[in-house]
Every structure is written in structure tokens, then in C-alpha cells.
Amino acid sequence: MWQIICLCLPAVTHSERQRFFSLFSSALQASGNRPGEMDFGLFFLHSLSPEEALTVLEERLALVTRSQELLRLQPEKESVQDVLQAAIDDHMHTLLSAERAWLQRTIARLRLLSVTGNLLLT
Amino acid sequence: MQQQKSSEGALAVLLRETAQAHFLRTLAMPDALAALRERRDIARRLLAHLGEEPEPHAAVSLLMLDHYRALLEAELAWIDRVVAILMAHMSSSLN
């Protein structure tokens, strides 16, 4: 999530953007993976067994849930001058919610895998 | 207990610093609107590209693809909301 919030692609030059994606593609190809199918934030999953991945993702879900609780504790902005702050808050809430939803369904799939040997991906 | 409080404090600091580092803080409102529109174009192209790529065979790759798609869709929904809000705000400021 952090790289999506902080990495402002429109704010970097075209050559910097090209350089970034070139390095990213090289790193993926060196590991035997094709660019375009990867989320580099989860790249480590390739190195883990399903059981290990389940443990890591459950910890991640606990972290995301706690982050959402902490954000909810922050006082709401009332001033109309805080339009951008409200947009920033909305961004964090949105990405955390999306992350939580993905974690919950992925954890469910990995648990099914450990029981049945079948990863339900439909 | 002490360690838990310490990690909670660290998480709160991380969340605060993430909000402080947000790219919208560096931009005036008209520039924020332009940046969001460009970001929306990039996200749409990335999503379209994901749709064109053949699905990987490895289960882990499928999970990661699902993650990437979920975050991009959430990002697009947020951008659409914020662009609408900023345009309404700028329009009301002019009246």
C-alpha cells in the first residue's frame, strides 16, 4: 500500500519512470518471472510454502485491521479547507479496505488448500 | 505488554508519516487535479494490460495478480471520488 500512496508516477520524469520499470522488469526476469504478472509487494510469496504464506498473511491481516482501528480513532476533519486532508484519509481507508478484503479471501483459499490440496481461485 | 504498546506506537507513527508523505500534500489544488487525472490514466492502462496478459499458471502468481487488480480497482474508485470532490470544491470557490 505504501508504494501506491507515496510513489507518484506523474510526479517523476519520463526517463525516471522508464528507468524504474526497466530495473523492475530486469529484477523479475532474473528471478524467472515475467513482468506484468507481479505485485512486487508480495514477491516473497514465491519463496514460501502455503503454510508459511498463510502465517505471514494472517499476520498481515492483523496489522491491516489494527491500522484501520487506529485510523478510525483519529478525529474527523470538519473544515472545508481540509479537502485534501480528507482525500488523503479516504485514500488510506480505501486501500486498507481493499487490502483487508484481499487478505481475507486469500487466507480462506490457502486454508482450503491446506485441507483439500485444491486452491479455489474462481 | 510493553512490546505490544511499543509496536502500536510504531504503527501509529507509520500511519501518520504515511499521511504526511502523501503526494497530494505537495500540490496546489489545480495541480492535484491534473496529477490525479494522469494517475487515473496510468491505473486504467495497467488494469487493461492485466486483462490482456494470459493468466499465469502458478497459484501464487494468480494470487498476486488478484491483489494487484484489487488495489488498482480501489485506487481508481478513490481517484474518481476525489476528482469529483475537488472539481466541486474549485467550482464553489469560484462562485
PDB file of C-alpha atoms in Angstrom:
ATOM      1  CA  MET A   1       0.000   0.000   0.000  1.00  0.00           C
ATOM      2  CA  TRP A   2       2.759   2.399   0.904  1.00  0.00           C
ATOM      3  CA  GLN A   3       4.309   2.391  -2.510  1.00  0.00           C
ATOM      4  CA  ILE A   4       0.981   3.236  -4.107  1.00  0.00           C
ATOM      5  CA  ILE A   5       0.445   6.164  -1.789  1.00  0.00           C
ATOM      6  CA  CYS A   6       3.937   7.601  -1.889  1.00  0.00           C
ATOM      7  CA  LEU A   7       5.116   6.736  -5.393  1.00  0.00           C
ATOM      8  CA  CYS A   8       3.577   9.445  -7.501  1.00  0.00           C
ATOM      9  CA  LEU A   9       4.271   8.289 -11.027  1.00  0.00           C
ATOM     10  CA  PRO A  10       3.023  11.516 -12.607  1.00  0.00           C
ATOM     11  CA  ALA A  11       5.486  13.437 -10.426  1.00  0.00           C
ATOM     12  CA  VAL A  12       8.623  11.770 -11.786  1.00  0.00           C
ATOM     13  CA  THR A  13      10.140  12.452 -15.188  1.00  0.00           C
ATOM     14  CA  HIS A  14       9.512  10.136 -18.121  1.00  0.00           C
ATOM     15  CA  SER A  15      13.128   8.948 -18.128  1.00  0.00           C
ATOM     16  CA  GLU A  16      12.975   8.194 -14.377  1.00  0.00           C
ATOM     17  CA  ARG A  17       9.771   6.243 -14.910  1.00  0.00           C
ATOM     18  CA  GLN A  18      11.349   4.267 -17.768  1.00  0.00           C
ATOM     19  CA  ARG A  19      14.413   3.561 -15.634  1.00  0.00           C
ATOM     20  CA  PHE A  20      12.239   2.330 -12.740  1.00  0.00           C
ATOM     21  CA  PHE A  21      10.218  -0.082 -14.895  1.00  0.00           C
ATOM     22  CA  SER A  22      13.354  -1.274 -16.687  1.00  0.00           C
ATOM     23  CA  LEU A  23      15.018  -2.142 -13.375  1.00  0.00           C
ATOM     24  CA  PHE A  24      11.796  -3.742 -12.105  1.00  0.00           C
ATOM     25  CA  SER A  25      11.472  -5.891 -15.244  1.00  0.00           C
ATOM     26  CA  SER A  26      15.132  -6.955 -15.003  1.00  0.00           C
ATOM     27  CA  ALA A  27      14.681  -7.979 -11.375  1.00  0.00           C
ATOM     28  CA  LEU A  28      11.622 -10.052 -12.238  1.00  0.00           C
ATOM     29  CA  GLN A  29      13.253 -11.721 -15.242  1.00  0.00           C
ATOM     30  CA  ALA A  30      16.339 -12.554 -13.169  1.00  0.00           C
ATOM     31  CA  SER A  31      14.085 -14.461 -10.781  1.00  0.00           C
ATOM     32  CA  GLY A  32      12.405 -16.326 -13.632  1.00  0.00           C
ATOM     33  CA  ASN A  33       9.152 -14.373 -13.530  1.00  0.00           C
ATOM     34  CA  ARG A  34       7.561 -12.355 -16.287  1.00  0.00           C
ATOM     35  CA  PRO A  35       6.856  -8.652 -15.853  1.00  0.00           C
ATOM     36  CA  GLY A  36       3.187  -7.812 -15.753  1.00  0.00           C
ATOM     37  CA  GLU A  37       2.104 -10.708 -13.541  1.00  0.00           C
ATOM     38  CA  MET A  38       3.785  -9.477 -10.422  1.00  0.00           C
ATOM     39  CA  ASP A  39       2.960  -7.367  -7.449  1.00  0.00           C
ATOM     40  CA  PHE A  40       6.407  -6.701  -6.048  1.00  0.00           C
ATOM     41  CA  GLY A  41       4.951  -6.116  -2.588  1.00  0.00           C
ATOM     42  CA  LEU A  42       4.087  -9.828  -2.439  1.00  0.00           C
ATOM     43  CA  PHE A  43       7.067 -11.172  -4.351  1.00  0.00           C
ATOM     44  CA  PHE A  44       8.219 -13.073  -1.260  1.00  0.00           C
ATOM     45  CA  LEU A  45       5.239 -15.460  -1.568  1.00  0.00           C
ATOM     46  CA  HIS A  46       7.120 -17.369  -4.276  1.00  0.00           C
ATOM     47  CA  SER A  47       9.669 -18.403  -1.652  1.00  0.00           C
ATOM     48  CA  LEU A  48       7.174 -19.661   0.945  1.00  0.00           C
ATOM     49  CA  SER A  49       5.236 -22.863   1.368  1.00  0.00           C
ATOM     50  CA  PRO A  50       1.425 -22.487   1.527  1.00  0.00           C
ATOM     51  CA  GLU A  51       1.576 -22.915   5.303  1.00  0.00           C
ATOM     52  CA  GLU A  52       4.250 -20.240   5.659  1.00  0.00           C
ATOM     53  CA  ALA A  53       2.348 -17.924   3.319  1.00  0.00           C
ATOM     54  CA  LEU A  54      -0.773 -18.436   5.416  1.00  0.00           C
ATOM     55  CA  THR A  55       1.061 -17.450   8.595  1.00  0.00           C
ATOM     56  CA  VAL A  56       2.524 -14.331   7.010  1.00  0.00           C
ATOM     57  CA  LEU A  57      -0.777 -13.239   5.506  1.00  0.00           C
ATOM     58  CA  GLU A  58      -2.626 -13.791   8.785  1.00  0.00           C
ATOM     59  CA  GLU A  59      -0.087 -11.521  10.496  1.00  0.00           C
ATOM     60  CA  ARG A  60      -0.535  -9.021   7.698  1.00  0.00           C
ATOM     61  CA  LEU A  61      -4.316  -9.115   8.167  1.00  0.00           C
ATOM     62  CA  ALA A  62      -3.900  -8.398  11.886  1.00  0.00           C
ATOM     63  CA  LEU A  63      -1.674  -5.440  11.014  1.00  0.00           C
ATOM     64  CA  VAL A  64      -4.136  -4.071   8.460  1.00  0.00           C
ATOM     65  CA  THR A  65      -7.051  -4.490  10.895  1.00  0.00           C
ATOM     66  CA  ARG A  66      -5.155  -2.672  13.630  1.00  0.00           C
ATOM     67  CA  SER A  67      -4.215   0.096  11.172  1.00  0.00           C
ATOM     68  CA  GLN A  68      -7.881   0.572  10.321  1.00  0.00           C
ATOM     69  CA  GLU A  69      -8.741   0.778  14.035  1.00  0.00           C
ATOM     70  CA  LEU A  70      -6.044   3.397  14.611  1.00  0.00           C
ATOM     71  CA  LEU A  71      -7.234   5.470  11.669  1.00  0.00           C
ATOM     72  CA  ARG A  72     -10.801   5.379  12.988  1.00  0.00           C
ATOM     73  CA  LEU A  73      -9.556   6.853  16.283  1.00  0.00           C
ATOM     74  CA  GLN A  74      -8.323   9.979  14.531  1.00  0.00           C
ATOM     75  CA  PRO A  75     -10.659  12.979  14.869  1.00  0.00           C
ATOM     76  CA  GLU A  76     -12.695  13.788  11.769  1.00  0.00           C
ATOM     77  CA  LYS A  77     -11.853  16.943   9.924  1.00  0.00           C
ATOM     78  CA  GLU A  78     -14.700  19.413   9.835  1.00  0.00           C
ATOM     79  CA  SER A  79     -13.231  22.325   7.988  1.00  0.00           C
ATOM     80  CA  VAL A  80     -13.946  22.580   4.276  1.00  0.00           C
ATOM     81  CA  GLN A  81     -10.358  23.791   3.927  1.00  0.00           C
ATOM     82  CA  ASP A  82      -9.255  20.247   4.710  1.00  0.00           C
ATOM     83  CA  VAL A  83     -10.473  18.872   1.391  1.00  0.00           C
ATOM     84  CA  LEU A  84      -7.058  17.469   0.530  1.00  0.00           C
ATOM     85  CA  GLN A  85      -6.617  16.024   4.023  1.00  0.00           C
ATOM     86  CA  ALA A  86      -9.997  14.313   3.695  1.00  0.00           C
ATOM     87  CA  ALA A  87      -8.884  12.941   0.320  1.00  0.00           C
ATOM     88  CA  ILE A  88      -5.691  11.587   1.901  1.00  0.00           C
ATOM     89  CA  ASP A  89      -7.659   9.970   4.737  1.00  0.00           C
ATOM     90  CA  ASP A  90     -10.067   8.466   2.202  1.00  0.00           C
ATOM     91  CA  HIS A  91      -7.124   7.069   0.236  1.00  0.00           C
ATOM     92  CA  MET A  92      -5.692   5.281   3.227  1.00  0.00           C
ATOM     93  CA  HIS A  93      -9.089   3.908   4.268  1.00  0.00           C
ATOM     94  CA  THR A  94      -9.794   2.743   0.707  1.00  0.00           C
ATOM     95  CA  LEU A  95      -6.513   0.914   0.226  1.00  0.00           C
ATOM     96  CA  LEU A  96      -6.627  -0.671   3.672  1.00  0.00           C
ATOM     97  CA  SER A  97     -10.176  -1.907   2.999  1.00  0.00           C
ATOM     98  CA  ALA A  98      -9.143  -3.362  -0.360  1.00  0.00           C
ATOM     99  CA  GLU A  99      -6.097  -4.972   1.239  1.00  0.00           C
ATOM    100  CA  ARG A 100      -8.209  -6.446   4.032  1.00  0.00           C
ATOM    101  CA  ALA A 101     -10.755  -7.896   1.599  1.00  0.00           C
ATOM    102  CA  TRP A 102      -7.993  -9.489  -0.489  1.00  0.00           C
ATOM    103  CA  LEU A 103      -6.269 -10.897   2.598  1.00  0.00           C
ATOM    104  CA  GLN A 104      -9.491 -12.417   3.905  1.00  0.00           C
ATOM    105  CA  ARG A 105     -10.322 -14.216   0.677  1.00  0.00           C
ATOM    106  CA  THR A 106      -6.713 -15.269   0.080  1.00  0.00           C
ATOM    107  CA  ILE A 107      -6.396 -16.664   3.597  1.00  0.00           C
ATOM    108  CA  ALA A 108      -9.641 -18.587   3.039  1.00  0.00           C
ATOM    109  CA  ARG A 109      -8.213 -20.018  -0.190  1.00  0.00           C
ATOM    110  CA  LEU A 110      -4.921 -21.007   1.431  1.00  0.00           C
ATOM    111  CA  ARG A 111      -6.768 -22.714   4.291  1.00  0.00           C
ATOM    112  CA  LEU A 112      -8.786 -24.645   1.728  1.00  0.00           C
ATOM    113  CA  LEU A 113      -5.542 -25.591   0.007  1.00  0.00           C
ATOM    114  CA  SER A 114      -4.086 -26.954   3.231  1.00  0.00           C
ATOM    115  CA  VAL A 115      -7.211 -29.077   3.794  1.00  0.00           C
ATOM    116  CA  THR A 116      -8.108 -30.237   0.290  1.00  0.00           C
ATOM    117  CA  GLY A 117      -4.936 -29.661  -1.691  1.00  0.00           C
ATOM    118  CA  ASN A 118      -7.006 -27.511  -4.051  1.00  0.00           C
ATOM    119  CA  LEU A 119      -6.610 -23.722  -4.273  1.00  0.00           C
ATOM    120  CA  LEU A 120     -10.034 -22.370  -5.191  1.00  0.00           C
ATOM    121  CA  LEU A 121      -9.403 -19.379  -7.381  1.00  0.00           C
ATOM    122  CA  THR A 122     -12.797 -18.806  -9.028  1.00  0.00           C
TER     123      THR A 122
ATOM    124  CA  MET B   1       2.643  -5.851  27.139  1.00  0.00           C
ATOM    125  CA  GLN B   2       5.405  -3.241  26.859  1.00  0.00           C
ATOM    126  CA  GLN B   3       6.432  -4.647  23.489  1.00  0.00           C
ATOM    127  CA  GLN B   4       2.826  -4.551  22.255  1.00  0.00           C
ATOM    128  CA  LYS B   5       2.479  -0.883  23.278  1.00  0.00           C
ATOM    129  CA  SER B   6       5.757  -0.118  21.540  1.00  0.00           C
ATOM    130  CA  SER B   7       4.647  -1.758  18.290  1.00  0.00           C
ATOM    131  CA  GLU B   8       1.264   0.024  18.472  1.00  0.00           C
ATOM    132  CA  GLY B   9       3.074   3.311  18.880  1.00  0.00           C
ATOM    133  CA  ALA B  10       5.308   2.495  15.921  1.00  0.00           C
ATOM    134  CA  LEU B  11       2.261   1.647  13.791  1.00  0.00           C
ATOM    135  CA  ALA B  12       0.576   4.916  14.716  1.00  0.00           C
ATOM    136  CA  VAL B  13       3.767   6.798  13.772  1.00  0.00           C
ATOM    137  CA  LEU B  14       3.971   4.911  10.469  1.00  0.00           C
ATOM    138  CA  LEU B  15       0.367   5.792   9.620  1.00  0.00           C
ATOM    139  CA  ARG B  16       0.973   9.438  10.495  1.00  0.00           C
ATOM    140  CA  GLU B  17       4.171   9.593   8.444  1.00  0.00           C
ATOM    141  CA  THR B  18       2.466   7.880   5.509  1.00  0.00           C
ATOM    142  CA  ALA B  19      -0.277  10.501   5.537  1.00  0.00           C
ATOM    143  CA  GLN B  20       2.351  13.250   5.779  1.00  0.00           C
ATOM    144  CA  ALA B  21       4.285  11.807   2.819  1.00  0.00           C
ATOM    145  CA  HIS B  22       1.224  11.606   0.585  1.00  0.00           C
ATOM    146  CA  PHE B  23       1.820  13.152  -2.810  1.00  0.00           C
ATOM    147  CA  LEU B  24      -1.312  15.340  -2.552  1.00  0.00           C
ATOM    148  CA  ARG B  25       0.419  17.378   0.156  1.00  0.00           C
ATOM    149  CA  THR B  26       2.993  18.632  -2.314  1.00  0.00           C
ATOM    150  CA  LEU B  27       0.457  20.006  -4.782  1.00  0.00           C
ATOM    151  CA  ALA B  28      -1.827  23.021  -5.057  1.00  0.00           C
ATOM    152  CA  MET B  29      -5.397  22.062  -5.871  1.00  0.00           C
ATOM    153  CA  PRO B  30      -5.291  22.603  -9.663  1.00  0.00           C
ATOM    154  CA  ASP B  31      -2.043  20.596  -9.833  1.00  0.00           C
ATOM    155  CA  ALA B  32      -3.562  17.901  -7.616  1.00  0.00           C
ATOM    156  CA  LEU B  33      -6.430  17.561 -10.078  1.00  0.00           C
ATOM    157  CA  ALA B  34      -4.046  17.221 -13.021  1.00  0.00           C
ATOM    158  CA  ALA B  35      -1.901  14.678 -11.161  1.00  0.00           C
ATOM    159  CA  LEU B  36      -4.951  12.627 -10.207  1.00  0.00           C
ATOM    160  CA  ARG B  37      -6.181  12.547 -13.798  1.00  0.00           C
ATOM    161  CA  GLU B  38      -2.784  11.362 -15.013  1.00  0.00           C
ATOM    162  CA  ARG B  39      -2.656   8.795 -12.236  1.00  0.00           C
ATOM    163  CA  ARG B  40      -6.113   7.608 -13.288  1.00  0.00           C
ATOM    164  CA  ASP B  41      -4.937   7.143 -16.875  1.00  0.00           C
ATOM    165  CA  ILE B  42      -1.946   5.106 -15.682  1.00  0.00           C
ATOM    166  CA  ALA B  43      -4.119   2.915 -13.434  1.00  0.00           C
ATOM    167  CA  ARG B  44      -6.605   2.305 -16.241  1.00  0.00           C
ATOM    168  CA  ARG B  45      -3.815   1.325 -18.637  1.00  0.00           C
ATOM    169  CA  LEU B  46      -2.330  -1.023 -16.058  1.00  0.00           C
ATOM    170  CA  LEU B  47      -5.712  -2.672 -15.475  1.00  0.00           C
ATOM    171  CA  ALA B  48      -6.283  -3.040 -19.205  1.00  0.00           C
ATOM    172  CA  HIS B  49      -2.796  -4.536 -19.545  1.00  0.00           C
ATOM    173  CA  LEU B  50      -3.602  -7.066 -16.815  1.00  0.00           C
ATOM    174  CA  GLY B  51      -6.706  -8.040 -18.719  1.00  0.00           C
ATOM    175  CA  GLU B  52      -4.709  -8.617 -21.902  1.00  0.00           C
ATOM    176  CA  GLU B  53      -1.975 -10.754 -20.348  1.00  0.00           C
ATOM    177  CA  PRO B  54      -2.508 -14.535 -20.393  1.00  0.00           C
ATOM    178  CA  GLU B  55      -3.278 -15.810 -16.909  1.00  0.00           C
ATOM    179  CA  PRO B  56      -0.259 -17.306 -15.179  1.00  0.00           C
ATOM    180  CA  HIS B  57      -0.336 -20.961 -14.214  1.00  0.00           C
ATOM    181  CA  ALA B  58       1.303 -20.750 -10.813  1.00  0.00           C
ATOM    182  CA  ALA B  59      -1.194 -20.390  -7.961  1.00  0.00           C
ATOM    183  CA  VAL B  60       0.966 -17.800  -6.204  1.00  0.00           C
ATOM    184  CA  SER B  61       1.138 -15.702  -9.352  1.00  0.00           C
ATOM    185  CA  LEU B  62      -2.656 -15.824  -9.615  1.00  0.00           C
ATOM    186  CA  LEU B  63      -2.989 -14.630  -6.017  1.00  0.00           C
ATOM    187  CA  MET B  64      -0.583 -11.781  -6.651  1.00  0.00           C
ATOM    188  CA  LEU B  65      -2.404 -10.822  -9.836  1.00  0.00           C
ATOM    189  CA  ASP B  66      -5.662 -10.773  -7.855  1.00  0.00           C
ATOM    190  CA  HIS B  67      -4.006  -8.493  -5.288  1.00  0.00           C
ATOM    191  CA  TYR B  68      -2.681  -6.107  -7.884  1.00  0.00           C
ATOM    192  CA  ARG B  69      -6.052  -5.921  -9.626  1.00  0.00           C
ATOM    193  CA  ALA B  70      -7.907  -5.346  -6.322  1.00  0.00           C
ATOM    194  CA  LEU B  71      -5.631  -2.459  -5.343  1.00  0.00           C
ATOM    195  CA  LEU B  72      -5.804  -0.867  -8.790  1.00  0.00           C
ATOM    196  CA  GLU B  73      -9.611  -1.030  -8.768  1.00  0.00           C
ATOM    197  CA  ALA B  74      -9.691   0.513  -5.295  1.00  0.00           C
ATOM    198  CA  GLU B  75      -7.266   3.199  -6.441  1.00  0.00           C
ATOM    199  CA  LEU B  76      -9.446   4.049  -9.444  1.00  0.00           C
ATOM    200  CA  ALA B  77     -12.564   4.278  -7.280  1.00  0.00           C
ATOM    201  CA  TRP B  78     -10.747   6.666  -4.927  1.00  0.00           C
ATOM    202  CA  ILE B  79      -9.432   8.822  -7.757  1.00  0.00           C
ATOM    203  CA  ASP B  80     -12.914   9.146  -9.279  1.00  0.00           C
ATOM    204  CA  ARG B  81     -14.303  10.253  -5.902  1.00  0.00           C
ATOM    205  CA  VAL B  82     -11.553  12.748  -5.217  1.00  0.00           C
ATOM    206  CA  VAL B  83     -11.606  14.257  -8.706  1.00  0.00           C
ATOM    207  CA  ALA B  84     -15.364  14.840  -8.355  1.00  0.00           C
ATOM    208  CA  ILE B  85     -14.901  16.422  -4.910  1.00  0.00           C
ATOM    209  CA  LEU B  86     -12.034  18.654  -5.989  1.00  0.00           C
ATOM    210  CA  MET B  87     -13.889  19.824  -9.087  1.00  0.00           C
ATOM    211  CA  ALA B  88     -16.963  20.654  -6.987  1.00  0.00           C
ATOM    212  CA  HIS B  89     -14.775  22.444  -4.426  1.00  0.00           C
ATOM    213  CA  MET B  90     -12.986  24.507  -7.052  1.00  0.00           C
ATOM    214  CA  SER B  91     -16.264  25.321  -8.744  1.00  0.00           C
ATOM    215  CA  SER B  92     -17.858  26.517  -5.496  1.00  0.00           C
ATOM    216  CA  SER B  93     -14.761  28.563  -4.692  1.00  0.00           C
ATOM    217  CA  LEU B  94     -15.184  30.448  -7.954  1.00  0.00           C
ATOM    218  CA  ASN B  95     -18.868  31.304  -7.270  1.00  0.00           C
TER     219      ASN B  95
END
